[in-house]
Structures are given as structure tokens and as C-alpha cells.
Coordinates of C-alpha atoms and ligand atoms in Angstrom, one line a residue:
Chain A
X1 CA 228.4 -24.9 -139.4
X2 CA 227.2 -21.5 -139.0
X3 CA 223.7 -22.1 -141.6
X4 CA 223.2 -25.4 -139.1
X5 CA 223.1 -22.7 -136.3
X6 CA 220.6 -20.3 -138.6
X7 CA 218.3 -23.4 -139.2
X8 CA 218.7 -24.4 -135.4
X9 CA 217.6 -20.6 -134.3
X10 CA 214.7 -21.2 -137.2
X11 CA 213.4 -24.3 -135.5
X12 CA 213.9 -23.1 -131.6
X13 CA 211.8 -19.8 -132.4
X14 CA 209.1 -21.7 -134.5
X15 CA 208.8 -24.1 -131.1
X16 CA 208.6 -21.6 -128.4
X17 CA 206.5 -19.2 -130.6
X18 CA 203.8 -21.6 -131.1
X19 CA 204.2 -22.7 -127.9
X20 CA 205.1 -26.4 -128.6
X21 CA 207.6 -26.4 -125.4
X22 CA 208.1 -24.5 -122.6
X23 CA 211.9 -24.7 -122.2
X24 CA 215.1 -25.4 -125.1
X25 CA 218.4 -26.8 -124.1
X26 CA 220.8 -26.4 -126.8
X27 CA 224.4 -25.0 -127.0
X28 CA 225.8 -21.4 -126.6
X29 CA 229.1 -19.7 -127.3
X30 CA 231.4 -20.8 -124.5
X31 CA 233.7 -18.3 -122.9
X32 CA 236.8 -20.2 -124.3
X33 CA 238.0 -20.9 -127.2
X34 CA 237.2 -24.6 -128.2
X35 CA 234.5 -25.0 -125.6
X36 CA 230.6 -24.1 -126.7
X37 CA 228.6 -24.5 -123.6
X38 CA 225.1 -25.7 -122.8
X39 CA 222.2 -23.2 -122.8
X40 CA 219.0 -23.5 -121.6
X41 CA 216.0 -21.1 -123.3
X42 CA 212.6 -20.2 -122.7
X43 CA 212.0 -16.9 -124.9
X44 CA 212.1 -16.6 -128.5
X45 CA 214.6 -14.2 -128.9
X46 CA 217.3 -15.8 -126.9
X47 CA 217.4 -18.0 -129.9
X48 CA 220.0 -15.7 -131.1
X49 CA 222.1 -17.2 -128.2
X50 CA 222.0 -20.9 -129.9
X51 CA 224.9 -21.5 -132.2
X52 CA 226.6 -25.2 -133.6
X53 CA 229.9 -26.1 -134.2
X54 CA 232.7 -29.3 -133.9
X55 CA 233.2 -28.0 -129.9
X56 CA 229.3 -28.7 -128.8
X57 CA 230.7 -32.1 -127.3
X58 CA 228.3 -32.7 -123.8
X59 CA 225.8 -34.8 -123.8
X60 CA 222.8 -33.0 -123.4
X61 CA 220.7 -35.6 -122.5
X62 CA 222.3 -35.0 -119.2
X63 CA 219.8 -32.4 -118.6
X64 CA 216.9 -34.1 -119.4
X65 CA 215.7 -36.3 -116.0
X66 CA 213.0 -35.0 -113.8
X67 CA 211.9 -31.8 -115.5
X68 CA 208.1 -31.7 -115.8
X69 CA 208.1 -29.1 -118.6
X70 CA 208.1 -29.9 -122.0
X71 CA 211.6 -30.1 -123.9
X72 CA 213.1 -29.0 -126.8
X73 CA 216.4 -30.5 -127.0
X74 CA 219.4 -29.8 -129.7
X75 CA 220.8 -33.5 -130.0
X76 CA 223.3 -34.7 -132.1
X77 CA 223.3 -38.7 -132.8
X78 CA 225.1 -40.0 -129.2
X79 CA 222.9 -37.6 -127.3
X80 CA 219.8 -38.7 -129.2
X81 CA 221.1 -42.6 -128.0
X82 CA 221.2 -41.5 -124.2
X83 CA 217.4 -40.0 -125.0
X84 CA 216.4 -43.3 -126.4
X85 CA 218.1 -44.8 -123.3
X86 CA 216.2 -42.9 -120.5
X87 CA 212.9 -43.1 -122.2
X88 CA 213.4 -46.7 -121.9
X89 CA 214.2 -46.6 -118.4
X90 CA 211.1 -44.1 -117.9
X91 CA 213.5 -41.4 -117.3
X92 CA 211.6 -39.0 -119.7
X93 CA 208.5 -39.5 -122.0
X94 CA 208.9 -39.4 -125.5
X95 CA 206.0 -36.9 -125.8
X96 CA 207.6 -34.9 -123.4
X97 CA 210.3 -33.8 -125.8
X98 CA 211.0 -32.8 -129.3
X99 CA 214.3 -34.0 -130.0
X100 CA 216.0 -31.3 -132.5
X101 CA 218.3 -33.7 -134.6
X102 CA 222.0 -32.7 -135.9
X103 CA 224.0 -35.6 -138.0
X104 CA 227.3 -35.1 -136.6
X105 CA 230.4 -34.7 -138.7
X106 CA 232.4 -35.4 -134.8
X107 CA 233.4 -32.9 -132.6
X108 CA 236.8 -32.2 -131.9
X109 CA 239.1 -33.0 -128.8
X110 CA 240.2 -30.2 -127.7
X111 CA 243.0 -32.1 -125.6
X112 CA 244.1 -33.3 -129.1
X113 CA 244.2 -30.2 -130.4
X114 CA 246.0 -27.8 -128.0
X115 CA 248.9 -31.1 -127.4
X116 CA 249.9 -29.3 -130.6
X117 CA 250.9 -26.0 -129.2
X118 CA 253.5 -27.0 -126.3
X119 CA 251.2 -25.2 -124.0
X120 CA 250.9 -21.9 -125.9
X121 CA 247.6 -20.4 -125.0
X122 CA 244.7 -20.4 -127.7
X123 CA 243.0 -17.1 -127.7
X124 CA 240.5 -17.7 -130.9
X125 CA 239.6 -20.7 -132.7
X126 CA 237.9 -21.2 -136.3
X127 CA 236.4 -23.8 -138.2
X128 CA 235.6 -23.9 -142.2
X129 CA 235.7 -26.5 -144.7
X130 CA 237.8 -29.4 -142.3
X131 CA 240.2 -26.9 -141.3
X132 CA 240.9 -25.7 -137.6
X133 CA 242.4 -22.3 -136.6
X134 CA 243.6 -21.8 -134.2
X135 CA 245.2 -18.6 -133.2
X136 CA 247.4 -16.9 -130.4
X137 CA 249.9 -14.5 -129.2
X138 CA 252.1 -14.2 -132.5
X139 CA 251.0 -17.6 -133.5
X140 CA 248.3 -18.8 -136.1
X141 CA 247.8 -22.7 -136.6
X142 CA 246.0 -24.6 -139.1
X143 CA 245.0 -28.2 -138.1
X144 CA 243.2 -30.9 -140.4
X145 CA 240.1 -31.3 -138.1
X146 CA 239.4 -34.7 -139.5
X147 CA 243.1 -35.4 -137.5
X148 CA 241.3 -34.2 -133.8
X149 CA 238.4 -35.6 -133.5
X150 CA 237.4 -37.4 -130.0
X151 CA 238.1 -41.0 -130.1
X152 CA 234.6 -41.9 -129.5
X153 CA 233.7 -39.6 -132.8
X154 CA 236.3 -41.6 -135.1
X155 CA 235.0 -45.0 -133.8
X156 CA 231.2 -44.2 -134.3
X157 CA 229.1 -45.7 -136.5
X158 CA 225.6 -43.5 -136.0
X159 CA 226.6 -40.2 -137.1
X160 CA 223.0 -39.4 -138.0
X161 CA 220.6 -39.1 -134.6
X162 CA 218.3 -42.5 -134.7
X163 CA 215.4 -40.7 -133.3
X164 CA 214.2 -37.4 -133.6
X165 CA 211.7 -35.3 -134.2
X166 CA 212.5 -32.2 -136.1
X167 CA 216.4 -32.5 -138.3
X168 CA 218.4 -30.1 -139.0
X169 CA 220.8 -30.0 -142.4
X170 CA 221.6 -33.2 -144.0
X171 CA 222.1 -36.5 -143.1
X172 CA 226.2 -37.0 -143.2
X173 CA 227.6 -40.3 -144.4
X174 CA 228.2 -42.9 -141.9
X175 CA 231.6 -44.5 -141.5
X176 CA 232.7 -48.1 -141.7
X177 CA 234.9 -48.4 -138.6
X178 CA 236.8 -51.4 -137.1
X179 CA 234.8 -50.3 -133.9
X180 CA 236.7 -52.7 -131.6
X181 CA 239.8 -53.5 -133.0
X182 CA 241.1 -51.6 -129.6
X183 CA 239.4 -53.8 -127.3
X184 CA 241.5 -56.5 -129.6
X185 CA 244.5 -55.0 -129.6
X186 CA 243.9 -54.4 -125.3
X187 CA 242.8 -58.1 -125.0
X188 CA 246.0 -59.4 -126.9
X189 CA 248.2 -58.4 -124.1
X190 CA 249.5 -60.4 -120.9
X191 CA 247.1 -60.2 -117.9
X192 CA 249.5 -58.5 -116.2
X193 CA 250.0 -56.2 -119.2
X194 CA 246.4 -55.3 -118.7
X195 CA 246.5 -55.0 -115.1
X196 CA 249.5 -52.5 -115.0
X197 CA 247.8 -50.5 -118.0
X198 CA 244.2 -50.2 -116.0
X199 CA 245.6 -49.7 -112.8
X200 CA 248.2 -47.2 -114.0
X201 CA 245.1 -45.0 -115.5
X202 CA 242.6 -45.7 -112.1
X203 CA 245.4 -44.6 -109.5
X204 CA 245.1 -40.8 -111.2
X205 CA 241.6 -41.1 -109.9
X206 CA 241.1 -38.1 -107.4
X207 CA 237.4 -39.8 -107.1
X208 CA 235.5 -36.3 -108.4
X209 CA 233.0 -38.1 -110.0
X210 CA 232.9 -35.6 -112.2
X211 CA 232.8 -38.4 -115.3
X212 CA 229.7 -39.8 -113.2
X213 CA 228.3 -36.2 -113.1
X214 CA 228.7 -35.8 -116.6
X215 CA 227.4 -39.2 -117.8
X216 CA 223.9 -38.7 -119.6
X217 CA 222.9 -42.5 -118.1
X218 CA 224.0 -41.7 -114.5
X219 CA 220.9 -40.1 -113.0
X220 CA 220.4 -42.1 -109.9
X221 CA 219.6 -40.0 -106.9
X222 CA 221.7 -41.8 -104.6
X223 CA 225.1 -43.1 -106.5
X224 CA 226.7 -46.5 -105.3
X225 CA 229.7 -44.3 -104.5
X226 CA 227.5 -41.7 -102.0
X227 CA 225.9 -44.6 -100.3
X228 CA 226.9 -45.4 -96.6
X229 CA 224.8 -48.0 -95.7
X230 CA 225.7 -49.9 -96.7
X231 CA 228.9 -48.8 -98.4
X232 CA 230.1 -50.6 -101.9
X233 CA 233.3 -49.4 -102.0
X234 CA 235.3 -47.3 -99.5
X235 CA 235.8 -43.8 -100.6
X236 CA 239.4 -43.3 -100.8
X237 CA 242.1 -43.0 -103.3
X238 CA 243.4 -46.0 -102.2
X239 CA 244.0 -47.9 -106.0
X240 CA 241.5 -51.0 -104.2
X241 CA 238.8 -48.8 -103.8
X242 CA 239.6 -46.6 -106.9
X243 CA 239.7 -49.8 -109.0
X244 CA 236.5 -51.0 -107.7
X245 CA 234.5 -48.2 -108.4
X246 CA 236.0 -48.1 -111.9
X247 CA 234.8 -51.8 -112.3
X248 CA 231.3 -51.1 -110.9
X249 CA 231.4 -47.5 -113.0
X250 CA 231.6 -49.0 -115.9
X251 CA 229.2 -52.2 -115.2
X252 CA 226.1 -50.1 -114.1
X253 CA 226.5 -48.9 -117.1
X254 CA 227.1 -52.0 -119.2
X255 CA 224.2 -52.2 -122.0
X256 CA 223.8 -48.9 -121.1
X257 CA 226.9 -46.6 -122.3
X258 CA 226.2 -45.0 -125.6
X259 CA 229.9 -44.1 -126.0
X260 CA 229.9 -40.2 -126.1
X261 CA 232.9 -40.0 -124.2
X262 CA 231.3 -37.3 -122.2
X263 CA 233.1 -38.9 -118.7
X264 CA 236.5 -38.9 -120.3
X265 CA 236.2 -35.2 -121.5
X266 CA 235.1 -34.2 -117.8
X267 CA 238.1 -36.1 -116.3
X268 CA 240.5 -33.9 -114.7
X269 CA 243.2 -36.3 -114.2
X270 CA 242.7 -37.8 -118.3
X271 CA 242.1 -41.3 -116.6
X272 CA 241.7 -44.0 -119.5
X273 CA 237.8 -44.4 -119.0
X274 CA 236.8 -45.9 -122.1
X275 CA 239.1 -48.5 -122.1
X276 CA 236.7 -50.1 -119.4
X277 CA 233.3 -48.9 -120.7
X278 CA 234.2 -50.0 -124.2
X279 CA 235.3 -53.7 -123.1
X280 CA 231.1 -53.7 -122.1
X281 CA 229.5 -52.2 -124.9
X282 CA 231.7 -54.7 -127.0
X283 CA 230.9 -57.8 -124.8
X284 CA 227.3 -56.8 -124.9
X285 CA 226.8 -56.7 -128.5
X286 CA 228.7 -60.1 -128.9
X287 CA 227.0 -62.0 -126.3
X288 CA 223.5 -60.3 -126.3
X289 CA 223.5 -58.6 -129.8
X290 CA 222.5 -55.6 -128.3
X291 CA 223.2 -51.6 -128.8
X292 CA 222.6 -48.7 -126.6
X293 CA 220.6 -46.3 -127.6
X294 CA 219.4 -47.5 -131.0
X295 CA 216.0 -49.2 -130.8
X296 CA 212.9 -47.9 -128.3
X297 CA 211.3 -51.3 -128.9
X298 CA 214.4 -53.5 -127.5
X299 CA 214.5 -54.0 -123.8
X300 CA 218.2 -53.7 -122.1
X301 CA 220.2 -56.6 -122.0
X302 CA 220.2 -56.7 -118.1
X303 CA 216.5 -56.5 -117.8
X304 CA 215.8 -59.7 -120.3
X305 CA 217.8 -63.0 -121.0
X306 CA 217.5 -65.9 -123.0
X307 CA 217.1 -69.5 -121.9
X308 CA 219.9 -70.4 -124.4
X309 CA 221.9 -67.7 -123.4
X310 CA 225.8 -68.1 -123.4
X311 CA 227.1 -69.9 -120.5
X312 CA 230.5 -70.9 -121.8
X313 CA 231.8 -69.2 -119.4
X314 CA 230.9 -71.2 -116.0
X315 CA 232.5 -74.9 -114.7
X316 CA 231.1 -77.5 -116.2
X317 CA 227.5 -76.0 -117.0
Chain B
X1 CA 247.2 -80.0 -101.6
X2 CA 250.3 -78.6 -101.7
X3 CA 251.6 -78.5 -98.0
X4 CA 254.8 -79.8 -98.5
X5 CA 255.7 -77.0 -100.4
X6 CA 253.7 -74.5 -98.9
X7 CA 251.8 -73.7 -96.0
X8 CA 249.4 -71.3 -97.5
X9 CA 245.6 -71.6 -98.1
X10 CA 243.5 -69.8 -100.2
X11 CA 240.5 -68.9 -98.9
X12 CA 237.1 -68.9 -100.5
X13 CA 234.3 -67.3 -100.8
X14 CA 231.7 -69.0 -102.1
X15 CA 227.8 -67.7 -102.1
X16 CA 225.4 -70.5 -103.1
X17 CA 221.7 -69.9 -103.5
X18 CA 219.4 -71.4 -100.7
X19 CA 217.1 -73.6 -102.6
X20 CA 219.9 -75.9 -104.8
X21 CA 223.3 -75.2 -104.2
X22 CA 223.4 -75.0 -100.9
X23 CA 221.0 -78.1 -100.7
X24 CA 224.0 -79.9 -102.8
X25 CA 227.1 -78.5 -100.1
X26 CA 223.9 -79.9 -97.3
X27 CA 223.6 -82.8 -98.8
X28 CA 227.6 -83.3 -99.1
X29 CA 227.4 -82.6 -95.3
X30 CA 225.2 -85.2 -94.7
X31 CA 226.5 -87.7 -96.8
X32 CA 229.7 -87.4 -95.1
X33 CA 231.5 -86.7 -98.5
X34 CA 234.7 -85.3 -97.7
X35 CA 235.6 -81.7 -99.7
X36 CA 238.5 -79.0 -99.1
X37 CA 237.9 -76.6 -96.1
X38 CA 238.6 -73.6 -97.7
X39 CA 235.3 -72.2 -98.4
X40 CA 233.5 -70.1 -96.6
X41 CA 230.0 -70.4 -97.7
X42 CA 227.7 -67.1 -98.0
X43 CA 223.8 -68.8 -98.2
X44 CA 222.0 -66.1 -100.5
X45 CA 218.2 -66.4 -101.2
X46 CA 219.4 -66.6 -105.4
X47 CA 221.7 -66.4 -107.7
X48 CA 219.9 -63.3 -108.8
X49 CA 220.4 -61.8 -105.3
X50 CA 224.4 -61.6 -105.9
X51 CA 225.5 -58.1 -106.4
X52 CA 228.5 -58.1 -108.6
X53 CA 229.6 -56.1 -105.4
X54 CA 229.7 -58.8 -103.2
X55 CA 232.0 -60.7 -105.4
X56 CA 234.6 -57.3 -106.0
X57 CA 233.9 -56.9 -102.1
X58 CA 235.1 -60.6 -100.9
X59 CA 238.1 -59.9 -103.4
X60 CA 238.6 -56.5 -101.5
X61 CA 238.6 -57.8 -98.1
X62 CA 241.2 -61.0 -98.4
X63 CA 239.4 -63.8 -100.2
X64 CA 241.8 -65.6 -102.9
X65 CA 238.8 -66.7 -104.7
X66 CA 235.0 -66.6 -105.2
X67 CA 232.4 -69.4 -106.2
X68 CA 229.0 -68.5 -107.1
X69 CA 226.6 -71.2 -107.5
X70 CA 222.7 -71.4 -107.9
X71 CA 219.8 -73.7 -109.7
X72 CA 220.7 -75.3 -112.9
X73 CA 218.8 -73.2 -115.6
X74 CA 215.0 -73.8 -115.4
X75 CA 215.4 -74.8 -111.5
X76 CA 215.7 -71.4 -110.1
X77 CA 212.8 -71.7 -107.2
X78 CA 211.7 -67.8 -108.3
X79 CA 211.7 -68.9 -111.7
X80 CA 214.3 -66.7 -113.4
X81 CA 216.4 -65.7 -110.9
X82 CA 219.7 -67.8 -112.4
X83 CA 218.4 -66.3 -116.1
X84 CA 218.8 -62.8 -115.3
X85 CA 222.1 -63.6 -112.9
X86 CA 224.0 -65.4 -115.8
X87 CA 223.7 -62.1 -118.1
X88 CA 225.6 -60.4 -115.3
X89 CA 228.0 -63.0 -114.5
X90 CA 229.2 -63.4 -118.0
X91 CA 229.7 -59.4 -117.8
X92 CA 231.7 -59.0 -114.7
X93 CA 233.7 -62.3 -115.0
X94 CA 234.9 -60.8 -118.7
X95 CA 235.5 -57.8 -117.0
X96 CA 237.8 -58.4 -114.4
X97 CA 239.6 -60.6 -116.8
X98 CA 240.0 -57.8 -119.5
X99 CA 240.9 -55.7 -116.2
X100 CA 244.0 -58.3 -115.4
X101 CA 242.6 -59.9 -112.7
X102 CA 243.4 -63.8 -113.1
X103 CA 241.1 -66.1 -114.6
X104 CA 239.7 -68.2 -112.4
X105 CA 239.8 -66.0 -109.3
X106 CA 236.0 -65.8 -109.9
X107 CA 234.1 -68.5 -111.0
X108 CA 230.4 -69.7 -111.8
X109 CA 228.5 -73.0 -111.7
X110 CA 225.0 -74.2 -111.0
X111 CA 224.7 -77.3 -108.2
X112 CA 221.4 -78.6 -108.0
X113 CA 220.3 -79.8 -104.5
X114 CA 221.0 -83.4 -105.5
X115 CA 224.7 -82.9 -106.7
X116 CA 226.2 -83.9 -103.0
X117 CA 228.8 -85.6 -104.8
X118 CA 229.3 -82.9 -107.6
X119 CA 229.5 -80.0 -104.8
X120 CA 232.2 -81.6 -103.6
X121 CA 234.5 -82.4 -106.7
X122 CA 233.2 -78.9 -107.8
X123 CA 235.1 -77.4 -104.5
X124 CA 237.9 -79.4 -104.6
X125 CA 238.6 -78.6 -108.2
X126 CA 238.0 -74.6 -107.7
X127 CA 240.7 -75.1 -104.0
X128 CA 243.1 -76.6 -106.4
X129 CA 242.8 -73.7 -109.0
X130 CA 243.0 -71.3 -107.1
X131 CA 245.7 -72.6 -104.9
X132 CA 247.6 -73.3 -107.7
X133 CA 247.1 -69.0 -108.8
X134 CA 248.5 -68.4 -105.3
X135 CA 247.4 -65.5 -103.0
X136 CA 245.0 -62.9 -104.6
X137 CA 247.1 -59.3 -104.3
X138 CA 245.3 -57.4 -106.8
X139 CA 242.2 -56.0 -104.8
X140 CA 242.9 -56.4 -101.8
X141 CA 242.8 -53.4 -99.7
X142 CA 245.4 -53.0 -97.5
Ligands
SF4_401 S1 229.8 -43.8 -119.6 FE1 230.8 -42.1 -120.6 S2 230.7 -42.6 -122.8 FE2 229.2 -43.9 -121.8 S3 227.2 -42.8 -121.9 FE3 228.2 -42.3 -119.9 S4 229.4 -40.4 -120.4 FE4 228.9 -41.3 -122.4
SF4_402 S1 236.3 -37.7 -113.5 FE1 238.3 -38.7 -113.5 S2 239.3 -38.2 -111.6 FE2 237.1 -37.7 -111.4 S3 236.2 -39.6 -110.5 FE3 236.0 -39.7 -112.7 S4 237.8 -40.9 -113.4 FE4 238.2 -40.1 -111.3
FES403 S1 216.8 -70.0 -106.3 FE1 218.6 -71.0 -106.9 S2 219.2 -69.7 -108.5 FE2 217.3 -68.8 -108.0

């Protein structure tokens, strides 16, 4: 991990010395244990700052939208999707970044990981050769870190960026994954089964938005949720209005959703918010054939349609 | 219906695009075809103009059911209108499903402006679905 961090330094420096862009958003050492945090760099020598590991889990493609300067970003492969994304949707220009490109052995869930200590704080953390560290007062723990990767990680199939520019290291394997044998296993169960289950996880919804705030896809100025006039959905807690935003969450975001899990992680109250975005990114490949984040050349599924398109679905069609 | 039994009626939202469907419930009216009075009919410009929040928002405010209707496919009177709305349809009605809301709370159909008749079985049929789910609890806000 630490020579991907010497080869990302490498690359930053050789951008902003010969002046290829202005600004560089990659990850720096966070101030906790298991968290690396997003940096943002404009001199060469605050390269030193940039380092990569298993915990540089936001989506930086968050931080993309409306800067006029030109870009440098440090993306690994679902943060590269949500670039490919909001170019499409004229978010960004492709010429207005260079996309830095990590293959991604997963990063780890840190939720996952400190379930294993009973609530004994982690004061230092390691990584080296699939191993975890982690280490406390008068305790030392070593973890598989294959075993605590984020769901989202262990379900992906594009470990290695599908666009980029400049990449760093080599390109890791990819994975054959039963990507939606959880969406099976979800479906197989009684409506009511279902409804209990979703509504269960939506009525821990404080309504933060703090999964919309950290969604690389949801950049509109004014959110459905902000909006008065008129207002979608009321703003309570009330499970009603929490389950309708949920709904609408996830559909605005239907053909759209690159599956970083970067709204889950930010969830405070550890609402279930893949089980919902998942259904869609599942529903839109089977019906439409059609992945976020993978082609620049193939307009989103809710922007197109075929004449022949599946209509199985209405009365009597 | 089911009076005997029960005195309850659903009621229905339905939201039918100006140019066809709601043509076809006109055209029902006119021809003195008799259909179920449980819909209350929402006349929208398109099928393309429906917002999946209107449909979450009738469900949220008391409806038991929702029927969306527009132009058969290659009818739609701004061309593609009923195209770009099925794509959503089949979405949000899998959704809601997936989410444990009943099937057949929301449903879809197209009703050209000379299906009178059809509007009318199409209605019926829906009433007597949805009737037979019983009263919609799940998003209702209370
Ligand atoms: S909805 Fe969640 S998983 Fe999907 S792109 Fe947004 S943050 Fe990532
Ligand atoms: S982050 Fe969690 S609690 Fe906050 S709005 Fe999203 S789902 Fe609700
Ligand atoms: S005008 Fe009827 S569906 Fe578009």
C-alpha cells in the first residue's frame, strides 16, 4: 500500500509541477484510526500529505461538480464510475480532469471491523500482506482483511477504474461474484416480510441526509427533500414520509447509483440503504441492460427507451 | 361489489393523460357506459408528465389505489412521452413491490381515446382488485 502512495506522490508532483492542473483531490492521513480523509492540494510539496490504503473509502467524485479549475483526482474504480456518470450528465468535462487511477483490492468497513472489539477503543491500525492490526490499551488484534471488506467491495465486479488517465500499480484481478444473489434472497420473502424489514431500517432515519450529502450522484442544488414548493414529501420522521423519501432516494438515483456504498458509510443511524438502491441497479441491468458508470458512449437508461421495451408489467398492454 | 359484507370503498386515484385516456373515460361518459365510482380522475397533459411522486403522494394522502393510464405506444400526442414514462413505471412499480407494498396497489395501462368500453372494464377490474386488497395502510400518513 505504502509504494501505491510513493507512485501517487510521483504522479501528483509531476502534474502540478508542469502545471497540468491547478488543484489535486486525493486522500490524507485521517485523524483516526481506520479513517484516511479527503485532501485537497495545490502545491507540489503537499504531495507528501497524499497517502493510500484499504480506509480511503469516500467517493471523491463528490468533490468534483462546479469547480472551474482543472482537476487532478486520485480515483479508485467506483469513484472513477460516478466520474464517468457526471460527465455524462455535463457535471464535469472530461478534459477538465485527469483521473489518477487505483485498482482497488476493497477497502475495509470499519463498522465490520471494530464489531470485533466489544467496544474497546482502537488507538492504531496497520495493514500488510491481508492482515489488519489493530491495536489498543493492552490489546493487539489481528484480522483477515479479506473478512472486513464493505459489502459493496465484496460484491463488485470493476475492481480496476474503467476510465482514467494516468494508473497507478497494477491492475488487480477482478472477482466473479453472484452480484445479486441478495436481491434474490430479499425478493424470496413474503411482502410483508419485506415491508417489516424496509420499514424496520427507514424508521432509524433521523432525515440527516447525510447519505444524500455524501452521494457522488447527488449534486442537485435544490434536493426534492429541501423543496417547499411544492413539497414531495413532508419532512418529518414520521415512517410515511421517511419511507417516501427512501423510495424517491433511491429512484433518482436509479440507473444512476454506482454502488460505492458511500451513503451507508455516512449513515449515522446504520439504516439498510442498499437494500433499496441495489433492488434498482439490479432491475436496471435486467430490464434495460444497462450499468452505471461503465461506458461514456451509453446514454442513461431514464433518458432513452426502446419501442420494444418491457411492458410486462401493465394490464393488458 | 362487496357491500354485503362490507361497507368500505377504496378509493382511486387514477391520472390519465389528456389526449387518449381520458378521451376513452370521456368517451365512456358519453356513451353512457356504466363503470365503478371509485376513481378520482387526475387529467395530466402525458403520461410522461407523472412524477413517480404523485403516485407515492396519492398513496400518502388516503388513496387505496392508483391507475395511471396514457396513449398506447406510438400514440403519445408529444411523440414519446408514454416511451420514456414506461422506463419509470416499470422502476417504481418493482420498487414498491420489492419495498412490500402490495401488488396491484399501483397499476399501469394505456387507453386509447376510442377504448370507451375498455376504460370502463379496465376500472371495474382495477375497483375489484383493489377492493379485494382492502384499505391501503402502508403509506398513509397519519
Ligand atoms: S446511492 Fe450510495 S452507493 Fe449509490 S452512488 Fe450514491 S453514495 Fe454510492
Ligand atoms: S444518512 Fe441515514 S439517518 Fe441520515 S438521512 Fe440518510 S438514511 Fe437517514
Ligand atoms: S399524450 Fe398520452 S401518453 Fe403522451
Amino acid at each position: 500500500m505504502s509504494e501505491l502512495s510513493g507512485q501517487i506522490r510521483e504522479a501528483v508532483r509531476k502534474l502540478l509541477r508542469q502545471k497540468e492542473v491547478d488543484l489535486v483531490i486525493g486522500f490524507e492521513a485521517g485523524t483516526l484510526p481506520l479513517h484516511s480523509t479527503p485532501c485537497f492540494i495545490r502545491e507540489q510539496q503537499e504531495a507528501e500529505r497524499l497517502i493510500w490504503n484499504s480506509f480511503c473509502d469516500n467517493n471523491l467524485a463528490k468533490y468534483l461538480g462546479k469547480r472551474q479549475e482543472k482537476i487532478a483526482i486520485i480515483a479508485k474504480s467506483c469513484d472513477a464510475r460516478a466520474i464517468v456518470e457526471l460527465i455524462k450528465e455535463k457535471q464535469i468535462s472530461r478534459e477538465q480532469v485527469v483521473i489518477v487511477g487505483v485498482p482497488c483490492h476493497g477497502m475495509i468497513d470499519r463498522r465490520r471491523a471494530e464489531a470485533e472489539l466489544e467496544g474497546k477503543e482502537i488507538l492504531e491500525a496497520e495493514e500488510n500482506d491481508g492482515e489488519l492490526t489493530l491495536k489498543g490499551n493492552g490489546f493487539t488484534k489481528v484480522l483477515k482483511r479479506s473478512d472486513y471488506l464493505c459489502y459493496g467491495c465484496e460484491v463488485c465486479f470493476h475492481r480496476n477504474p474503467v476510465i482514467y488517465d494516468i494508473l497507478i500499480g497494477d491492475g488487480v484481478a477482478e472477482k466473479a461474484t453472484d452480484q445479486y444473489s441478495d436481491i434474490a434472497e430479499f425478493e424470496a420473502k413474503s411482502t410483508e416480510e419485506r415491508w417489516r424489514y424496509i420499514s424496520d431500517q427507514v424508521s432509524k432515519c433521523i432525515r440527516c441526509y447525510a447519505c444524500r450529502n455524501a452521494c457522488p450522484l447527488c449534486y442537485c442544488r435544490e434536493c426534492f427533500v429541501d423543496n417547499t414548493h411544492p413539497q414531495w414529501t413532508g419532512k418529518t420522521t414520521d415512517i410515511s414520509d421517511t419511507m417516501i423519501f427512501h423510495l424517491m432516494r433511491a429512484f433518482h438515483l436509479a440507473g444512476r447509483c454506482v454502488g460505492c456504498g458511500a451513503c451507508e458509510r455516512a449513515c449515522p443511524m446504520k439504516v439498510d440503504i442498499r437494500k433499496l438502491n441495489r433492488k434498482l441497479v439490479s432491475d436496471v441491468k435486467v430490464l434495460f441492460d444497462y450499468e452505471a458508470g461503465i461506458s461514456l458512449d451509453r446514454t442513461a437508461p431514464l433518458a432513452t427507451f426502446k419501442p420494444d421495451d418491457p411492458e410486462g408489467f401493465m394490464l393488458n398492454p | 361489489m362487496k357491500r354485503e359484507t362490507n361497507d368500505w370503498e377504496p378509493k382511486i386515484v387514477a391520472f390519465l393523460c389528456n389526449w387518449c385516456s381520458y378521451a376513452g373515460a370521456d368517451l365512456a361518459g358519453v356513451s353512457r357506459i356504466q363503470y365503478p365510482t371509485n376513481i378520482r380522475i387526475i387529467r395530466v397533459p402525458c403520461s410522461g408528465r407523472i412524477n413517480p411522486f404523485f403516485i407515492l403522494s396519492s398513496l400518502q394522502h388516503g388513496a387505496d389505489g392508483v391507475l395511471v393510464c396514457g396513449c398506447h405506444p406510438g400514440d403519445c400526442h408529444y411523440l414519446t412521452g408514454n416511451y420514456n414514462a414506461r422506463r419509470k413505471f416499470a422502476l417504481l412499480q418493482s420498487l414498491l413491490e420489492y419495498a412490500g407494498v402490495e401488488k396491484g396497489r399501483v397499476q399501469f395501462s394505456w387507453v386509447s381515446a376510442a377504448e370507451g368500453g375498455r376504460f370502463a372494464e379496465l376500472v371495474a377490474g382495477v375497483t375489484e382488485s383493489i377492493q379485494a386488497l382492502g384499505p391501503a395502510e402502508k403509506l398513509v400518513k397519519r
